[in-house]
Short mmCIF file of C-alpha atoms in Angstrom, two decimals:
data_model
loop_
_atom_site.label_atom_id
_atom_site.label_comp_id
_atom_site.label_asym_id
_atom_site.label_seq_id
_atom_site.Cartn_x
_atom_site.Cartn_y
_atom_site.Cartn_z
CA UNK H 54 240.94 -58.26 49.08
CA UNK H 55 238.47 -55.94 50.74
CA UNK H 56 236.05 -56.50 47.50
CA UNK H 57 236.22 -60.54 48.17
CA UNK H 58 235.64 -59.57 52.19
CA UNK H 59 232.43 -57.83 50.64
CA UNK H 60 231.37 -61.03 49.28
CA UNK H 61 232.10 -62.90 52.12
CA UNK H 62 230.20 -60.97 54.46
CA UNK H 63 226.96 -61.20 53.09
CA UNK H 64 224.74 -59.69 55.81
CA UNK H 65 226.94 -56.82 56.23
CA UNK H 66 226.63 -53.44 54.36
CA UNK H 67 229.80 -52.90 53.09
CA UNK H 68 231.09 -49.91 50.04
CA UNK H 69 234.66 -50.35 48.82
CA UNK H 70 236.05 -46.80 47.47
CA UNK H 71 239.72 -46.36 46.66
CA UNK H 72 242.17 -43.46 47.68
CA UNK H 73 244.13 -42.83 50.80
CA UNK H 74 242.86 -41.20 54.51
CA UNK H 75 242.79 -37.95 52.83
CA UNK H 76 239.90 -39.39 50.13
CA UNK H 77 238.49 -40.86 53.10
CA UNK H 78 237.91 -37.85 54.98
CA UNK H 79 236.67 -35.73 52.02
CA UNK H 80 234.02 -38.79 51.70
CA UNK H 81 232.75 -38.23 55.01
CA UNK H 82 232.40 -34.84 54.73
CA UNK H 83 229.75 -35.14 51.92
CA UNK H 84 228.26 -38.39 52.89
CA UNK H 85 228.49 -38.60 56.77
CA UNK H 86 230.55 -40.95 59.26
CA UNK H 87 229.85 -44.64 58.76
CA UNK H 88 229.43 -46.82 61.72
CA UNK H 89 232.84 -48.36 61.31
CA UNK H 90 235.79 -47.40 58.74
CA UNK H 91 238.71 -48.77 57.32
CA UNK H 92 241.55 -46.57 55.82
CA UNK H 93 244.88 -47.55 54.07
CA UNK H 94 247.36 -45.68 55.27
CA UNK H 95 250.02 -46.91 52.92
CA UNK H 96 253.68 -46.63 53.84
CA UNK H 97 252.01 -44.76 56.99
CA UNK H 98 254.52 -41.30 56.31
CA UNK H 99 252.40 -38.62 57.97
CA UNK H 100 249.82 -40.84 59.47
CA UNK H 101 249.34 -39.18 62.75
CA UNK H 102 248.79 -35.68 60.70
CA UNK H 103 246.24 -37.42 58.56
CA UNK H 104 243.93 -39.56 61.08
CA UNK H 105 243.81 -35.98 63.09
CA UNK H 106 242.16 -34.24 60.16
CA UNK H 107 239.72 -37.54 59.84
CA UNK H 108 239.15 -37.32 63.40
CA UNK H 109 237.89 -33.74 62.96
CA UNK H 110 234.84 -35.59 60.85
CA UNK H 111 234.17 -38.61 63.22
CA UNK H 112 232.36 -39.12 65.68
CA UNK H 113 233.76 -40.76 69.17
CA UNK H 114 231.43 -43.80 68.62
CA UNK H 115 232.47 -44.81 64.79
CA UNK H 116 234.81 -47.55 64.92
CA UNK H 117 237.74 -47.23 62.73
CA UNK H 118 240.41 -50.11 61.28
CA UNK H 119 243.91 -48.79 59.76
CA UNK H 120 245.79 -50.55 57.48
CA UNK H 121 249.43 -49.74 56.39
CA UNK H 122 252.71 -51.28 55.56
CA UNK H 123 254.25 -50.82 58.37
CA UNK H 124 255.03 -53.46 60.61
CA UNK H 125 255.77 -52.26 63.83
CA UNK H 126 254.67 -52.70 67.86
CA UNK H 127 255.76 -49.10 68.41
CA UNK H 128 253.19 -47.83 65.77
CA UNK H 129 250.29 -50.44 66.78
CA UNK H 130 250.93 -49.25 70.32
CA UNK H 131 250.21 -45.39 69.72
CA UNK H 132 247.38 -46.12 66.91
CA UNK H 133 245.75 -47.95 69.46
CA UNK H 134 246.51 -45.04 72.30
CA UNK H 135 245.22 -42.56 70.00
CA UNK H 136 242.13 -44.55 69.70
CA UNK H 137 242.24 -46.34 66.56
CA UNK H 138 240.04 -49.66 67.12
CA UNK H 139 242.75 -51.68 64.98
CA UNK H 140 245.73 -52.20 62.91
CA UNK H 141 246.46 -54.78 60.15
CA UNK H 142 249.35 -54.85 57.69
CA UNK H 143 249.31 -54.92 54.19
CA UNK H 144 248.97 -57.23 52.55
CA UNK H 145 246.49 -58.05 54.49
CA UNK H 146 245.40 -61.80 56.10
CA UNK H 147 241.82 -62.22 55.00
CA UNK H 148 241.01 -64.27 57.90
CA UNK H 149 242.14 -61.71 60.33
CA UNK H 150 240.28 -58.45 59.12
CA UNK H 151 237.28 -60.77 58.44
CA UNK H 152 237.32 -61.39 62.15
CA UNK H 153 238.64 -57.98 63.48
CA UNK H 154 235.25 -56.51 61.46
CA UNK H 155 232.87 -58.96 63.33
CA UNK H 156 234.41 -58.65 66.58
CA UNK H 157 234.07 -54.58 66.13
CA UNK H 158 230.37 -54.81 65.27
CA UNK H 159 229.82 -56.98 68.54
CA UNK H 160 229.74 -60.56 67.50
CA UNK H 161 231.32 -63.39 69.26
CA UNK H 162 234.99 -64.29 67.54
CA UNK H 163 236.97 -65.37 70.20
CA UNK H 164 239.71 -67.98 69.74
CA UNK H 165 242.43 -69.47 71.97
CA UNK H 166 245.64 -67.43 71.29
CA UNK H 167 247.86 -70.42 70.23
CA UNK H 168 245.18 -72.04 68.13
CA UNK H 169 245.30 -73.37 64.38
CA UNK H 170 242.78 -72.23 61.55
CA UNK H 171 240.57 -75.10 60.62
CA UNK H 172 239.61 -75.30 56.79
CA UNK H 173 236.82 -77.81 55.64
CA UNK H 174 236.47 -79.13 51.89
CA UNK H 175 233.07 -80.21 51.33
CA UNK H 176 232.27 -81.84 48.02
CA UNK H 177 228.70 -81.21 46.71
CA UNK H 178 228.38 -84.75 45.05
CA UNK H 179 230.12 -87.95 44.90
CA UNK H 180 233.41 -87.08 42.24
CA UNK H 181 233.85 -83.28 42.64
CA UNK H 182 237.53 -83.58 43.53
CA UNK H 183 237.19 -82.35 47.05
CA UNK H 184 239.54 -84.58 47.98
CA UNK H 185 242.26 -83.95 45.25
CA UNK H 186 241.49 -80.34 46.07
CA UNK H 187 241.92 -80.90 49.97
CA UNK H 188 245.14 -82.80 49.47
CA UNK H 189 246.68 -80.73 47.07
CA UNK H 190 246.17 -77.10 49.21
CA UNK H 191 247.54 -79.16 52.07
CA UNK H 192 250.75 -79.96 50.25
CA UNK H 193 251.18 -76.36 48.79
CA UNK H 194 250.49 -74.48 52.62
CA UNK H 195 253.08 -76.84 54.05
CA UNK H 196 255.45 -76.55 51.44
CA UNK H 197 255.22 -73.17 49.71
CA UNK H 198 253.50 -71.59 52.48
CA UNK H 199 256.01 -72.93 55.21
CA UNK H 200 252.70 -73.79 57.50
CA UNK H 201 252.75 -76.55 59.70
CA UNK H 202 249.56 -78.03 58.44
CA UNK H 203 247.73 -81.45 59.60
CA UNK H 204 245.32 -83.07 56.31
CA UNK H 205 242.52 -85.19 58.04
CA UNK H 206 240.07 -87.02 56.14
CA UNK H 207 237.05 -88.50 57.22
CA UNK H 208 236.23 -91.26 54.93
CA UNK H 209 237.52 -93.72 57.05
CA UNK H 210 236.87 -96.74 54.78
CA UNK H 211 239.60 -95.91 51.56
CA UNK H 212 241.13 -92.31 52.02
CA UNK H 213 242.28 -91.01 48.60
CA UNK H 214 244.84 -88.50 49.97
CA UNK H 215 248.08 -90.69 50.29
CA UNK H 216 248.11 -91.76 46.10
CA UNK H 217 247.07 -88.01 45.28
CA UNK H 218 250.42 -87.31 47.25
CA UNK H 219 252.69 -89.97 45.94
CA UNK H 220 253.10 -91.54 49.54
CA UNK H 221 252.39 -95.66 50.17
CA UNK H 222 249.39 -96.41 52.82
CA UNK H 223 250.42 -96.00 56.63
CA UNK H 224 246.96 -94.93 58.59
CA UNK H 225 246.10 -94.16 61.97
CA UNK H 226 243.48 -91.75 62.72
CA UNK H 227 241.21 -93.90 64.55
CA UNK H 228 244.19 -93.68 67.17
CA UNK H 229 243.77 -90.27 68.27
CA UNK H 230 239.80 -89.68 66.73
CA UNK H 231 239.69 -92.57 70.18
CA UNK H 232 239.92 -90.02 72.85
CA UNK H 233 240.81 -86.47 72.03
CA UNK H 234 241.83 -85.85 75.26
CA UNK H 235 244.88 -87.71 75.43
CA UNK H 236 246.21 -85.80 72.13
CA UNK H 237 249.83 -84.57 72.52
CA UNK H 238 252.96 -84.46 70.45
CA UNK H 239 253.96 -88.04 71.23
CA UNK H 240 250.24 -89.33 70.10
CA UNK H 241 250.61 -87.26 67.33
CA UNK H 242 254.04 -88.64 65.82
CA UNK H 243 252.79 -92.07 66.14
CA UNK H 244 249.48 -91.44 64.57
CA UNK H 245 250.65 -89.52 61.48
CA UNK H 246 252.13 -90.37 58.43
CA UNK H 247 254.34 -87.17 58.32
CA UNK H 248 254.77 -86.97 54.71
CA UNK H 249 257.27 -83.78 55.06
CA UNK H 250 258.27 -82.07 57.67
CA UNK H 251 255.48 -79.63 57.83
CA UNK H 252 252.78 -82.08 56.28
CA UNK H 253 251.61 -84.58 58.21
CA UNK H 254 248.09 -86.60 56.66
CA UNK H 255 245.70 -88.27 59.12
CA UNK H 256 243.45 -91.33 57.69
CA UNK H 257 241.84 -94.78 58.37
CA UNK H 258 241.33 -97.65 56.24
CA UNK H 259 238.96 -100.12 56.02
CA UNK H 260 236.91 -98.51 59.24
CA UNK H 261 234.20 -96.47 60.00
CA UNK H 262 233.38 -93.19 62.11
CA UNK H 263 231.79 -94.21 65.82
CA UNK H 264 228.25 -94.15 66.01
CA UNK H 265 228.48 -94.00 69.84
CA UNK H 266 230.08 -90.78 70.61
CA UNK H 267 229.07 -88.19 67.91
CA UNK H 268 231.37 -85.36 69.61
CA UNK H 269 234.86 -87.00 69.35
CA UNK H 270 235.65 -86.04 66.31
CA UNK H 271 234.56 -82.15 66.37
CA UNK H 272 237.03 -82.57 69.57
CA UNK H 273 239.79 -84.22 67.45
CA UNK H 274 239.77 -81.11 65.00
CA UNK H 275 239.94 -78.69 67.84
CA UNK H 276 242.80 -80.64 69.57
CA UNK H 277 244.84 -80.78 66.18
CA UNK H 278 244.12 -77.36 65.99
CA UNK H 279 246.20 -76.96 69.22
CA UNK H 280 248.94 -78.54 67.72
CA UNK H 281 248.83 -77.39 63.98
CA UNK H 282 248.76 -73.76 61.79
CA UNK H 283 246.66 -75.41 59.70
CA UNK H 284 243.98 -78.47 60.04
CA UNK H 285 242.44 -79.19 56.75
CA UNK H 286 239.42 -81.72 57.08
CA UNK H 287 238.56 -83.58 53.96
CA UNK H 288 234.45 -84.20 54.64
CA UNK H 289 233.21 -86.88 52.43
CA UNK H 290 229.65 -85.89 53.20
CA UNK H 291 227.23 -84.89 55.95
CA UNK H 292 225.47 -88.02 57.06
CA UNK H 293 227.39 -89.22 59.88
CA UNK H 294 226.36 -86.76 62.72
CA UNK H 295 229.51 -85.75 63.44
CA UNK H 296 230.46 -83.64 59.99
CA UNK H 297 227.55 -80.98 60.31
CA UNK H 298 229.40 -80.02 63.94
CA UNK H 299 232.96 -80.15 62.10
CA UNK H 300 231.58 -77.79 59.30
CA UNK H 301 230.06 -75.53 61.62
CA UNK H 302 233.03 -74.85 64.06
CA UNK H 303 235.62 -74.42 60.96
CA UNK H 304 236.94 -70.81 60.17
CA UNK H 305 236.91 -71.59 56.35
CA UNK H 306 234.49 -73.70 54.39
CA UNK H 307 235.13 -74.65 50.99
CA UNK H 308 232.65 -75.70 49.11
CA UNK H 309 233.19 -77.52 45.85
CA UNK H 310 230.76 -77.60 42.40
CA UNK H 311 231.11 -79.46 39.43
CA UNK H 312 228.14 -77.57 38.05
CA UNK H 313 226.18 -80.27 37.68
CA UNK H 314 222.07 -79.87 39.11
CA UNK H 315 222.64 -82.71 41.78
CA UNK H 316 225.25 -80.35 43.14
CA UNK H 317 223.98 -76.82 42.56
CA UNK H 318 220.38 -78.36 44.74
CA UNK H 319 222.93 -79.66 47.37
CA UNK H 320 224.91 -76.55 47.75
CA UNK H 321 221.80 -74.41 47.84
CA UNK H 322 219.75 -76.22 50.80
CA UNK H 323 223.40 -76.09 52.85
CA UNK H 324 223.36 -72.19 52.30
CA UNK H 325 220.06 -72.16 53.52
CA UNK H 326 220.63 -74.23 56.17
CA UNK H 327 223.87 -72.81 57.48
CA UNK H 328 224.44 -69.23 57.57
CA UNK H 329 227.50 -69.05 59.67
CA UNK H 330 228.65 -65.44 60.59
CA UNK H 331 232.11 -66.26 61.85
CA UNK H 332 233.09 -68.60 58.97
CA UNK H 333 234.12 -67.58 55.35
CA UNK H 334 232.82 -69.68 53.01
CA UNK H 335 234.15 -70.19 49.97
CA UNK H 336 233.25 -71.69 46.14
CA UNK H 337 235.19 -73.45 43.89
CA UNK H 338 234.50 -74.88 40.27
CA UNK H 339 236.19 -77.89 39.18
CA UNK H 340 236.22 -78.85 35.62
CA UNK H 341 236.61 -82.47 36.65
CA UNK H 342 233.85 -84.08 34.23
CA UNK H 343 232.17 -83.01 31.17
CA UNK H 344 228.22 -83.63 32.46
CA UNK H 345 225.38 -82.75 30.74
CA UNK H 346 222.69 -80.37 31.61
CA UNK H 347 225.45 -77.97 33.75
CA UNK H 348 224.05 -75.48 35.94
CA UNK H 349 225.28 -71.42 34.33
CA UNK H 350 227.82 -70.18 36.77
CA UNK H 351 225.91 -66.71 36.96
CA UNK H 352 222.80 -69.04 38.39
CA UNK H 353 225.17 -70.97 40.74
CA UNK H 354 226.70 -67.35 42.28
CA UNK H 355 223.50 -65.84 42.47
CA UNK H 356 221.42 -68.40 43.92
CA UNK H 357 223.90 -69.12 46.62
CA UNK H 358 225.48 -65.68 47.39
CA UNK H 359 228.66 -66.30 47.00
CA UNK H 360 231.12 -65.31 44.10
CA UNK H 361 233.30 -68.33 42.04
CA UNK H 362 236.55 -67.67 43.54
CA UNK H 363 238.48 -70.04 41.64
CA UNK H 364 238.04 -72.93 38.85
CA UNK H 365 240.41 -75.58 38.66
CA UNK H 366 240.66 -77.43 35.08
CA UNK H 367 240.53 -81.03 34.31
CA UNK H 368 244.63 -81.50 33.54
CA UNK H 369 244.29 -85.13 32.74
CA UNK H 370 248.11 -85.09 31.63
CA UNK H 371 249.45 -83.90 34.96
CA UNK H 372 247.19 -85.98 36.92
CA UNK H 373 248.42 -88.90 34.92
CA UNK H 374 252.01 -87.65 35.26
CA UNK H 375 251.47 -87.09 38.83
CA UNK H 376 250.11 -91.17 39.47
CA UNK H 377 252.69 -92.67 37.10
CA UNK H 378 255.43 -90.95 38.86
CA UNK H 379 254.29 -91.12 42.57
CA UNK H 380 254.72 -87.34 43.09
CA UNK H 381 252.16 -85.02 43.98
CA UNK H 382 250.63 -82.75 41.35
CA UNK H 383 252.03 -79.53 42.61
CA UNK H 384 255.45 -80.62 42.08
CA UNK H 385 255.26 -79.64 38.50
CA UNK H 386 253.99 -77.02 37.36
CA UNK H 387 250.80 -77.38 35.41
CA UNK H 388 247.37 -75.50 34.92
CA UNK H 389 246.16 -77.17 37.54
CA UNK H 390 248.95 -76.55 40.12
CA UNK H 391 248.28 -72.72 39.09
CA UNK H 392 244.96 -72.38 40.42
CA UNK H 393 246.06 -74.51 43.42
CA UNK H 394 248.54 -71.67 44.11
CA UNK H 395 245.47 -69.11 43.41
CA UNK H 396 243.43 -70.91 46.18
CA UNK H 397 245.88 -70.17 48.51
CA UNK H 398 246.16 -67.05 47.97
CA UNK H 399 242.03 -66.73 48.07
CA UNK H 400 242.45 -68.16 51.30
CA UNK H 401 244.83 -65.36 52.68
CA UNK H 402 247.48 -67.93 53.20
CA UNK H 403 250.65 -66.02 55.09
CA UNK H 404 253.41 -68.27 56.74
CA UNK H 405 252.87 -69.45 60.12
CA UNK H 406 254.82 -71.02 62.65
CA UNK H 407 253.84 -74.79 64.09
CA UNK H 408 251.31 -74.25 66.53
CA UNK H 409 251.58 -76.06 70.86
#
């Protein structure tokens, strides 16, 4: 985990070394106090004794983050007493160190208390499977996870996500995407087609984004996020001039290669573009065509900075399976439904309760 948070946080200076406190402080004797420090504590027995001895090698100023098994308000409450900057349990929520580190090093985090995560998929060309992707980690947070997760997507014309999931054509988004303001629970249930209990999909047909008020749907997001865990927005590209705002405000960006050049080009001028402290981005290969002239993956990691975190294979038998039988992919079990499940757990999914 804390190697992938090294690869997220690409401007930050971060060395990974294993061991326990004890390692920790025999590290700092020879090499000197970082500016901030995280230390696993593990099942937290003799905790207190240990961070007293690391103390003795500290400055007042060095920030430091403990993590431990533990679960516990009485422990959080005299870590924090004694000084220790934070706490997180193992194992850990990616999003939530991720954020704790920023927020320690003095950069602008904060979020509403009650207020969802917001993951975009971004396709880098027309045909990646950002969609199937989007749909399918929407199904398994809702229904493996236990989240209580809202699917949006964008292309307001023909939205792909109720065949991936085996569900007939009910959509509504242009309902609440309207006026934001007026979202509540009652707008909600009449604007969703709540697939399960914890899934509920929002999509047009045969319509088109507003061209007069560019802001309503970045608003939408955040008011779903009021109401959801989870908000995953399916963006079908970045020319209406609403989707760079809806990139830039989500926590998690996804961003989807089929390794072809047209994509590799695409992805590369976003990076450039967009460096977004606050947001973990994220790459995934899909296997979903055999083009020519692919792009090496070492090229793709290096030229964008970020490592492959998953690659999902082209499982033409379970997609066919999945069509044929009106179910959605991940309610077999297949190769493809695998890395699905590996996504999610690249994404630090933990169960959450419904949000509002």
């Amino acid at each position: 985990m804390l190697e992938q948070l090294k690869s997220d946080l690409t401007t930050q200076d971060i060395q990974v070394n294993k061991g326990d406190i004890e390692a920790a402080r025999l590290w700092c004797v020879k090499q000197g106090a970082p500016d901030l420090l995280i230390v696993d504590g593990g099942d937290c027995l003799g905790l207190e004794a240990s961070l007293r001895k690391l103390a003795e090698y500290c400055p007042p100023q060095m920030k430091l983050i403990v993590l431990g098994k533990k679960q516990e308000v009485s422990l959080y409450r005299s870590l924090m007493f004694a000084g220790v900057n934070d706490y997180h349990t193992t194992p850990l929520d990616a999003d939530a160190i991720r954020l704790s580190l920023l927020h320690l090093q003095g950069h602008q985090v904060a979020k509403p208390l009650r207020h969802g995560r917001v993951i975009c998929v971004l396709g880098s060309t027309g045909g990646c499977g950002a969609s199937t992707i989007a749909a399918n980690l929407g199904y398994f947070l809702a229904e493996q996870q236990h989240q209580f997760v809202a699917l949006v997507d964008f292309d307001l014309f023909h939205s792909q996500h109720p065949i991936l999931l085996g569900a007939d054509y009910d959509p509504h988004l242009e309902n609440i995407i309207a006026d934001a303001e007026r979202i509540d629970e009652t707008l909600l249930a009449h604007s969703s087609q709540q697939l399960t209990k914890r899934l509920h999909l929002f999509y047009g047909q045969d319509s088109q984004l507003p061209q007069d008020d560019v802001q309503q749907p970045a608003e939408t997001i955040q008011a779903l996020a009021e109401h959801y865990a989870t908000v995953i927005v399916d963006v079908p590209n970045l020319n209406h001039p609403a989707m760079p705002a809806i990139v830039e405000q989500a926590d998690n960006c996804i961003f989807v290669t089929d390794y072809s050049l047209n994509s590799f080009r695409y992805l590369a001028k976003l990076r450039a573009n967009a460096p977004l402290k606050h947001q973990r981005q994220i790459l995934v290969g899909n296997l979903c065509r055999h083009a020519k002239g692919r792009v090496p993956k070492q090229e793709i990691t290096k030229a964008l900075g970020l490592e492959l975190s998953v690659e999902l294979p082209f499982d033409a038998k379970a997609f066919d399976k999945a069509e044929r039988e009106g179910k959605p992919l991940l309610a077999e079990r297949s190769k493809f439904s695998k890395k699905i499940h590996q996504l999610g757990q690249v994404l630090g999914a933990a169960s959450a309760e419904q949000k509002g």
